[in-house]
XYZ file of C-alpha atoms in Angstrom:
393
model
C 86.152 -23.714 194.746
C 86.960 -22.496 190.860
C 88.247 -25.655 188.848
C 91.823 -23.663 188.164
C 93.157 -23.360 191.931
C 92.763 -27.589 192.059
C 94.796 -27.488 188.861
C 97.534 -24.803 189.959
C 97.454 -27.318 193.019
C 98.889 -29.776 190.915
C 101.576 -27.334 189.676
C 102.666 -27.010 193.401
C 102.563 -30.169 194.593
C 105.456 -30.831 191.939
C 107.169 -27.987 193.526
C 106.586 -28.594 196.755
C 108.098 -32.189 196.835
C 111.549 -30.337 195.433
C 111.421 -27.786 198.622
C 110.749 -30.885 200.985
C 112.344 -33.478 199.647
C 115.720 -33.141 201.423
C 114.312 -33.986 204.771
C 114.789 -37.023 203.725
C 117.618 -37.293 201.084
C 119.954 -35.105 203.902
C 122.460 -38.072 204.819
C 122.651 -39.769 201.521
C 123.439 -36.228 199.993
C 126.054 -35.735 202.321
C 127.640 -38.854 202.017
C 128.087 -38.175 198.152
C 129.028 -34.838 198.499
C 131.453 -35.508 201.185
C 130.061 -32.772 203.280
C 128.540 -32.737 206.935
C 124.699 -33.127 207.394
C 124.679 -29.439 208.690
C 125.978 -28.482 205.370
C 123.862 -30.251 203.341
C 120.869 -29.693 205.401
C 121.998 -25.987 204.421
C 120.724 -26.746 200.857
C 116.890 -26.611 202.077
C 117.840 -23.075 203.599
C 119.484 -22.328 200.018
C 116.597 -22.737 198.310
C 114.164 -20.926 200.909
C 116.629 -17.896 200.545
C 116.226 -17.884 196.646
C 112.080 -18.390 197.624
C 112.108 -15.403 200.045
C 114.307 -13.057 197.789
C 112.846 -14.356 194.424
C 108.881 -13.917 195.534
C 109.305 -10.384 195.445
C 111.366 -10.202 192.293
C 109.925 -12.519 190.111
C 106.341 -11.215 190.829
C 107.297 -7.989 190.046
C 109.482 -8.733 186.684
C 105.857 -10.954 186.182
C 103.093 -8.860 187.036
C 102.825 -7.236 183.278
C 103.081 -10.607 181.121
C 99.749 -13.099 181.543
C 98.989 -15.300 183.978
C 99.382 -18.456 182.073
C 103.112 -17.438 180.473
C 104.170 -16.352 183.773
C 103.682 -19.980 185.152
C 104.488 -21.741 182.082
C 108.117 -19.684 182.044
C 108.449 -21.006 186.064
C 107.538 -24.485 185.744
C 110.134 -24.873 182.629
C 113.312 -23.239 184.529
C 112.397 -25.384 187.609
C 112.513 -28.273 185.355
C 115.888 -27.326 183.911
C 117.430 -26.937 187.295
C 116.615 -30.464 188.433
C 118.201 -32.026 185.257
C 121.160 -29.833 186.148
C 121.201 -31.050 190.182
C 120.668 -34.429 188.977
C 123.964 -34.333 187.162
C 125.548 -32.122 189.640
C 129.299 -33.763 190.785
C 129.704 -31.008 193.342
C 128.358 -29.440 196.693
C 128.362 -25.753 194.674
C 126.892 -27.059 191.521
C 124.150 -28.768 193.295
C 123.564 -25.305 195.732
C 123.417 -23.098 192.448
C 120.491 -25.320 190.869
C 118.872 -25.498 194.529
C 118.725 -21.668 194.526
C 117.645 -21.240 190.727
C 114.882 -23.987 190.856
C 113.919 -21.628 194.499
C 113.267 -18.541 192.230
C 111.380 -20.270 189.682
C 109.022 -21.710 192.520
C 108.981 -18.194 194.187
C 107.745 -16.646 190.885
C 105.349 -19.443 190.588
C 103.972 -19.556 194.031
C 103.906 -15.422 193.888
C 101.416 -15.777 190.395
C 99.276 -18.471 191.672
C 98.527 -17.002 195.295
C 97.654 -13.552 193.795
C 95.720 -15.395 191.465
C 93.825 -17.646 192.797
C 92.573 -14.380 195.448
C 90.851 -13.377 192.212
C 89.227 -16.597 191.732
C 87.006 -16.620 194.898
C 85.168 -14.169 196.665
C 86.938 -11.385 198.995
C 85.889 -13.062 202.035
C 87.232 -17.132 200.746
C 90.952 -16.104 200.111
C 91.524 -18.839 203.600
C 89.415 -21.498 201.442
C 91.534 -20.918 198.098
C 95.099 -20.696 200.114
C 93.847 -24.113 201.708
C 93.325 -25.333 198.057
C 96.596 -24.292 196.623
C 98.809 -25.626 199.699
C 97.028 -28.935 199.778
C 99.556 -29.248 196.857
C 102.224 -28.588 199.065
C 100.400 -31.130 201.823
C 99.937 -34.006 199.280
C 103.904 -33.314 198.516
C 104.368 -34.045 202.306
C 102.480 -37.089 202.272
C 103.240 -38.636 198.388
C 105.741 -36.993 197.248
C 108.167 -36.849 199.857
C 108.409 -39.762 201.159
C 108.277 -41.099 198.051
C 111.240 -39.307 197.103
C 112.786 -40.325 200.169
C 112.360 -44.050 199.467
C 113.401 -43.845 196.135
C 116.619 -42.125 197.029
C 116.973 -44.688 199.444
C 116.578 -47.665 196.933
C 118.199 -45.649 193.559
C 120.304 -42.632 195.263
C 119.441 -39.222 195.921
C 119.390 -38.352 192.242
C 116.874 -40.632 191.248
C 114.603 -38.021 193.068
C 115.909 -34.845 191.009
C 114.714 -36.787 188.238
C 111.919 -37.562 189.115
C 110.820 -34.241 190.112
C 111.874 -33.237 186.473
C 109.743 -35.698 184.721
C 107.035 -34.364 187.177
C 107.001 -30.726 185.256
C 105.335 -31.629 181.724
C 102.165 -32.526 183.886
C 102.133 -29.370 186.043
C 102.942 -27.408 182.863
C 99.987 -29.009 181.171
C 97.800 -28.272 184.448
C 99.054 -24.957 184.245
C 97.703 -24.571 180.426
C 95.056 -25.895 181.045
C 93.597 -23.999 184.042
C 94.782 -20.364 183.077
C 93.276 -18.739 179.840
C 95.693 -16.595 177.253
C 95.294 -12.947 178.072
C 96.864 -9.921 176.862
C 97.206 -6.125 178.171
C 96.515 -7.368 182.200
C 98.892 -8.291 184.923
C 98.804 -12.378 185.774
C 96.134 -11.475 188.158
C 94.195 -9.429 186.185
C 94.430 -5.989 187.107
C 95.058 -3.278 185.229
C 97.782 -2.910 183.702
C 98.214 0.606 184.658
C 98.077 -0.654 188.251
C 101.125 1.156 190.444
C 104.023 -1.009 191.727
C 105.198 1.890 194.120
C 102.430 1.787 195.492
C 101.812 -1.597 196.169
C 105.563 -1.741 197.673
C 104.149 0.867 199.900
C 101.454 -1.957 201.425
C 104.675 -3.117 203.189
C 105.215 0.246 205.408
C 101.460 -0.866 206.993
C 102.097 -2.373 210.649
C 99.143 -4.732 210.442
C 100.778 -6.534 207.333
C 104.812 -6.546 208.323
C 102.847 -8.150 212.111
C 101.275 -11.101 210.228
C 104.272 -12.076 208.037
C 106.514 -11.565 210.857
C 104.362 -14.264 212.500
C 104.083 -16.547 209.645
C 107.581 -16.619 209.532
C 108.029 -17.808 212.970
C 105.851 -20.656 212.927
C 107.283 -21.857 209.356
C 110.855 -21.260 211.039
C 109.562 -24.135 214.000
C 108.542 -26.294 211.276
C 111.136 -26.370 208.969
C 113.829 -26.154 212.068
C 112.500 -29.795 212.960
C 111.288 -30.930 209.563
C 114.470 -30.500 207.533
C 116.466 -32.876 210.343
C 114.112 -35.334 210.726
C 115.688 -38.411 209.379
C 118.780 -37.909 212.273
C 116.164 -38.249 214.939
C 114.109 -40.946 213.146
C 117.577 -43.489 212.793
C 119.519 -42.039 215.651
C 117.286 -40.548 218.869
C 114.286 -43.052 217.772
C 117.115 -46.107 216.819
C 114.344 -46.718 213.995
C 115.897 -48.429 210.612
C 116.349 -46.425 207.012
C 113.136 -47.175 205.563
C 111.174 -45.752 208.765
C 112.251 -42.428 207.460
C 109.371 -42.372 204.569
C 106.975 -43.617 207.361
C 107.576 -40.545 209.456
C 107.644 -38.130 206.619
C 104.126 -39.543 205.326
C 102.830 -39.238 209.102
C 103.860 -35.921 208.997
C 102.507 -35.040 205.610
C 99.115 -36.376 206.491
C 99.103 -34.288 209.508
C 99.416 -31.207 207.605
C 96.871 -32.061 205.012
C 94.238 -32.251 207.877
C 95.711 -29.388 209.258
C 95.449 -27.041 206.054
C 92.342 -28.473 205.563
C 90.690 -27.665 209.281
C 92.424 -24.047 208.445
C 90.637 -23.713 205.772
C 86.784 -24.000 207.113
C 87.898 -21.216 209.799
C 90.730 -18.879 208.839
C 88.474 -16.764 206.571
C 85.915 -16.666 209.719
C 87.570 -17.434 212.649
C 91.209 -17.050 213.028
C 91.194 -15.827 216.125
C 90.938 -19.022 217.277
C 92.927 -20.980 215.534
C 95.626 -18.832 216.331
C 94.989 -18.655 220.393
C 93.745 -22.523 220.879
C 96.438 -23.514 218.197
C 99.843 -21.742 219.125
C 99.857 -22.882 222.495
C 99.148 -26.663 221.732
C 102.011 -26.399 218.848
C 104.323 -25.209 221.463
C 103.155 -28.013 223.911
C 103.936 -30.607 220.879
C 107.326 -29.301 220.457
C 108.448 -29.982 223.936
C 106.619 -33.518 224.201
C 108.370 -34.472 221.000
C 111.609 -33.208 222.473
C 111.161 -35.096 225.378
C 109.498 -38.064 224.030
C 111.567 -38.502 220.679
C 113.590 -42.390 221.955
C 110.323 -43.908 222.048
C 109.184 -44.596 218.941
C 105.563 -45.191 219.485
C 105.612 -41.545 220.825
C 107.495 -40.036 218.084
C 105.554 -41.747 215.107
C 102.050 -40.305 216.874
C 103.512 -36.558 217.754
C 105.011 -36.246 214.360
C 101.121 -36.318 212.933
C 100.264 -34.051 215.631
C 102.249 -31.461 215.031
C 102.211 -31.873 210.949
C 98.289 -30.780 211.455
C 98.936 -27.793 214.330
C 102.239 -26.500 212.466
C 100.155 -26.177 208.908
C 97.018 -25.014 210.641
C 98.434 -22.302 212.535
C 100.809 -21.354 209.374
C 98.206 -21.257 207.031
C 95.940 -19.299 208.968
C 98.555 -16.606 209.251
C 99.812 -16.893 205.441
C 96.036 -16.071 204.795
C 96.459 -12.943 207.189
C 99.169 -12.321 204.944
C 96.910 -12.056 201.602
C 93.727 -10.274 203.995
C 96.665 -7.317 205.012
C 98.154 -6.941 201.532
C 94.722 -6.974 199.914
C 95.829 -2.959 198.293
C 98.559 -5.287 196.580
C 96.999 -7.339 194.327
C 99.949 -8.319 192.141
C 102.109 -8.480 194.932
C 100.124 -9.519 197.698
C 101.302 -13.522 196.796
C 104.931 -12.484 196.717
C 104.281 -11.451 200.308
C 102.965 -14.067 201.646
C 105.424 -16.139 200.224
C 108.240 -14.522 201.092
C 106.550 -15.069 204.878
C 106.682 -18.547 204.335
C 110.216 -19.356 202.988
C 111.520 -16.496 205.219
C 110.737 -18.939 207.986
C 112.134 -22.194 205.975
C 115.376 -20.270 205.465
C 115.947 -19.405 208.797
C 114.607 -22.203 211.155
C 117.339 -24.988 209.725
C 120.273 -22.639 210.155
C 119.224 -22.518 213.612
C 118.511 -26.038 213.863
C 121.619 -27.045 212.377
C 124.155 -24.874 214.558
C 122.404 -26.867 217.862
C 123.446 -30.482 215.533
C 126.620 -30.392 217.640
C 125.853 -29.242 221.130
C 124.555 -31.083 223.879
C 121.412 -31.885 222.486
C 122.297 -33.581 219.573
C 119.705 -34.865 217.442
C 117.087 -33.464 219.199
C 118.479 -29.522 219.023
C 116.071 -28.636 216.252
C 113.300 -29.518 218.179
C 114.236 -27.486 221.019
C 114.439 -24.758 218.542
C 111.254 -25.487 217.222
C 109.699 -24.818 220.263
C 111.573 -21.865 221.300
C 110.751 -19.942 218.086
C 106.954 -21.291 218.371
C 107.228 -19.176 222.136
C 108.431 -16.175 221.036
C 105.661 -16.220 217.770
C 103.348 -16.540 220.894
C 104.488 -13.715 223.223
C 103.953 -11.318 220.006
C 100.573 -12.744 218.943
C 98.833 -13.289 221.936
C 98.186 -9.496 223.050
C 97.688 -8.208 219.965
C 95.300 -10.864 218.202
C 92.487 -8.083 217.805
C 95.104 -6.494 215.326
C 95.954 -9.781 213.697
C 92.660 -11.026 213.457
C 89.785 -8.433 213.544
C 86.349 -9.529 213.400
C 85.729 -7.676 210.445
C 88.652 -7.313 208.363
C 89.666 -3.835 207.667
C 91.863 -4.553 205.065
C 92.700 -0.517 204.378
C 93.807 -0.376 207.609
């Protein structure tokens, strides 16, 4: 793989801590804030709203500057809106920046998908999507938990700040890995290319299928991932500083995941998706079952790290395969897939917080939404993943 997708990498794994890092910051928060944990678990749904609306928006504003002042412009205003949350003294301040910093990362993530499908050949873009989320993976296994364990030790706004002073790198990476180019879109096409008509990539079946998909799965993950620290202290009766423990389990688990995607969702994604879905569903129940015993919990949280980022990468790379007659807009779509999911699976999970299955409601809901992904996928998998891909389809 090109040298530039392991440096946009970097870019994202700044990023990607931000959008995770409140799985484990989500009592402290709310504590400070004086708010409930539902509410304040509502802040990782804030910012996956601004991803899912901003992907779209921001590539498209983006698509006639270059590549490398495109991301340069993101990774600055993302920085900005840290310093700002760091400092916030309010619930509404702190929501504002979380949705601003979501729209830089949605412009970001938009640029660098689209462009790193130029980078490789037309039949790799499952290898480069690996490449580029691996950022988001290592965020899961470094710089979450990190962030969780400093915001344990200093306070939940140690961690804003440190995801600031994590910016000049990615900007640097950012420099470094994309030349200066004038009169093309960030991705290199034309710049006479049509907009209309890659909007018009969206009215194809075969494409609105796959990102309906992707966002299920995400949903499950996010449903369970953003509420996490509850079950860890209360369901699992583990201490504070188990919570990093957990999330690192779980980020490691989706590194190997991605990574296993990545040797067979160019190739074979049939696969992945039939062998895959129905073991992520099996996980879900086990760990809603098994979540008070600890030994069980710390193992199942790997598990389904690796099958929930396996399975969702492998239908975010569907994504890019089905929007391939949108090449400036093709990343927006696949990651508005992704963060339509991460919006929607914690304001599930968090109206279940207070029924009758406490703690454990967002895994419940994990599963549920992993089901219904299942009964759509299952009998038309030919569609979702042809042999051949027919990407004018």
């Amino acid at each position: 793989m090109p040298l530039p997708l392991y440096l946009l990498a970097v870019a994202v794994f700044a990023m990607g801590t931000s959008e995770f890092m409140l799985a484990g910051l989500v009592p402290d928060i709310a504590t400070s804030l004086d708010v409930s944990v539902g509410a304040a678990g509502l802040l990782t749904s804030a910012f996956a709203v601004g991803m899912v609306a901003g992907a779209p928006l921001m590539a498209a504003l983006a698509r006639r500057w270059p590549a490398r002042a495109s991301l340069l412009g993101f990774v600055l205003v993302f920085a900005v809106a840290h310093v700002v949350g760091a400092l916030a003294t309010s619930f509404a301040v702190l929501l504002v920046t979380r949705v601003i910093a979501a729209l830089a990362n949605a412009g970001f993530l938009a640029v660098a998908l689209s462009t790193a499908a130029t980078l490789v050949a037309s039949d790799q873009k499952g290898r480069a999507l690996a490449v580029l989320l691996s950022g988001t993976t290592v965020a899961t296994i470094a710089g979450v938990p990190g962030g969780a364990l400093l915001g344990t030790l200093l306070g939940w706004r140690a961690t804003f700040w440190a995801i600031a002073l994590l910016c000049p790198p990615a900007a640097y990476g950012v420099v470094r890995s994309i030349p200066a180019r004038s009169g093309t879109t960030p991705q290199g096409t034309p710049a006479g290319s049509s907009l209309r008509g890659e909007l018009a990539q969206l009215a194809r079946p075969r494409l609105v299928l796959v990102m309906l998909l992707g966002a299920l799965v995400n949903a499950a993950t996010f449903a369970t991932f953003t509420f996490l620290a509850p079950i860890v202290t209360g369901t699992a009766d583990l201490g504070e500083l188990w919570v990093p423990v957990v999330l690192v389990l779980f980020g490691v688990g989706s590194f190997a995941g991605v990574t296993l995607a990545g040797r067979f969702s160019d190739q074979r994604p049939g696969i992945v998706i039939a062998v895959g879905g129905p073991l992520l569903l099996l996980g879900w129940v086990a760990l809603a079952t098994l979540a008070a015993r600890p030994a069980a919990l710390l193992l199942l949280v790997f598990v389904q790290g690796m099958l929930s980022f396996a399975l969702g990468s492998t239908l975010i790379a569907r994504v890019l395969y089905a929007a391939a007659g949108a090449p400036t807009m093709g990343g927006s779509y696949a990651t508005a897939a992704l963060n339509l999911g991460a919006a929607g699976g914690p304001v599930v999970a968090a109206a279940t917080l207070g029924a009758n299955a406490g703690d454990l409601g967002p895994v419940w809901v994990s599963g549920l939404l992993v089901a219904i992904a299942l009964i759509i996928a299952l009998p038309l998998l030919r569609v979702i993943a042809p042999r051949v891909d027919q990407t004018t389809r």
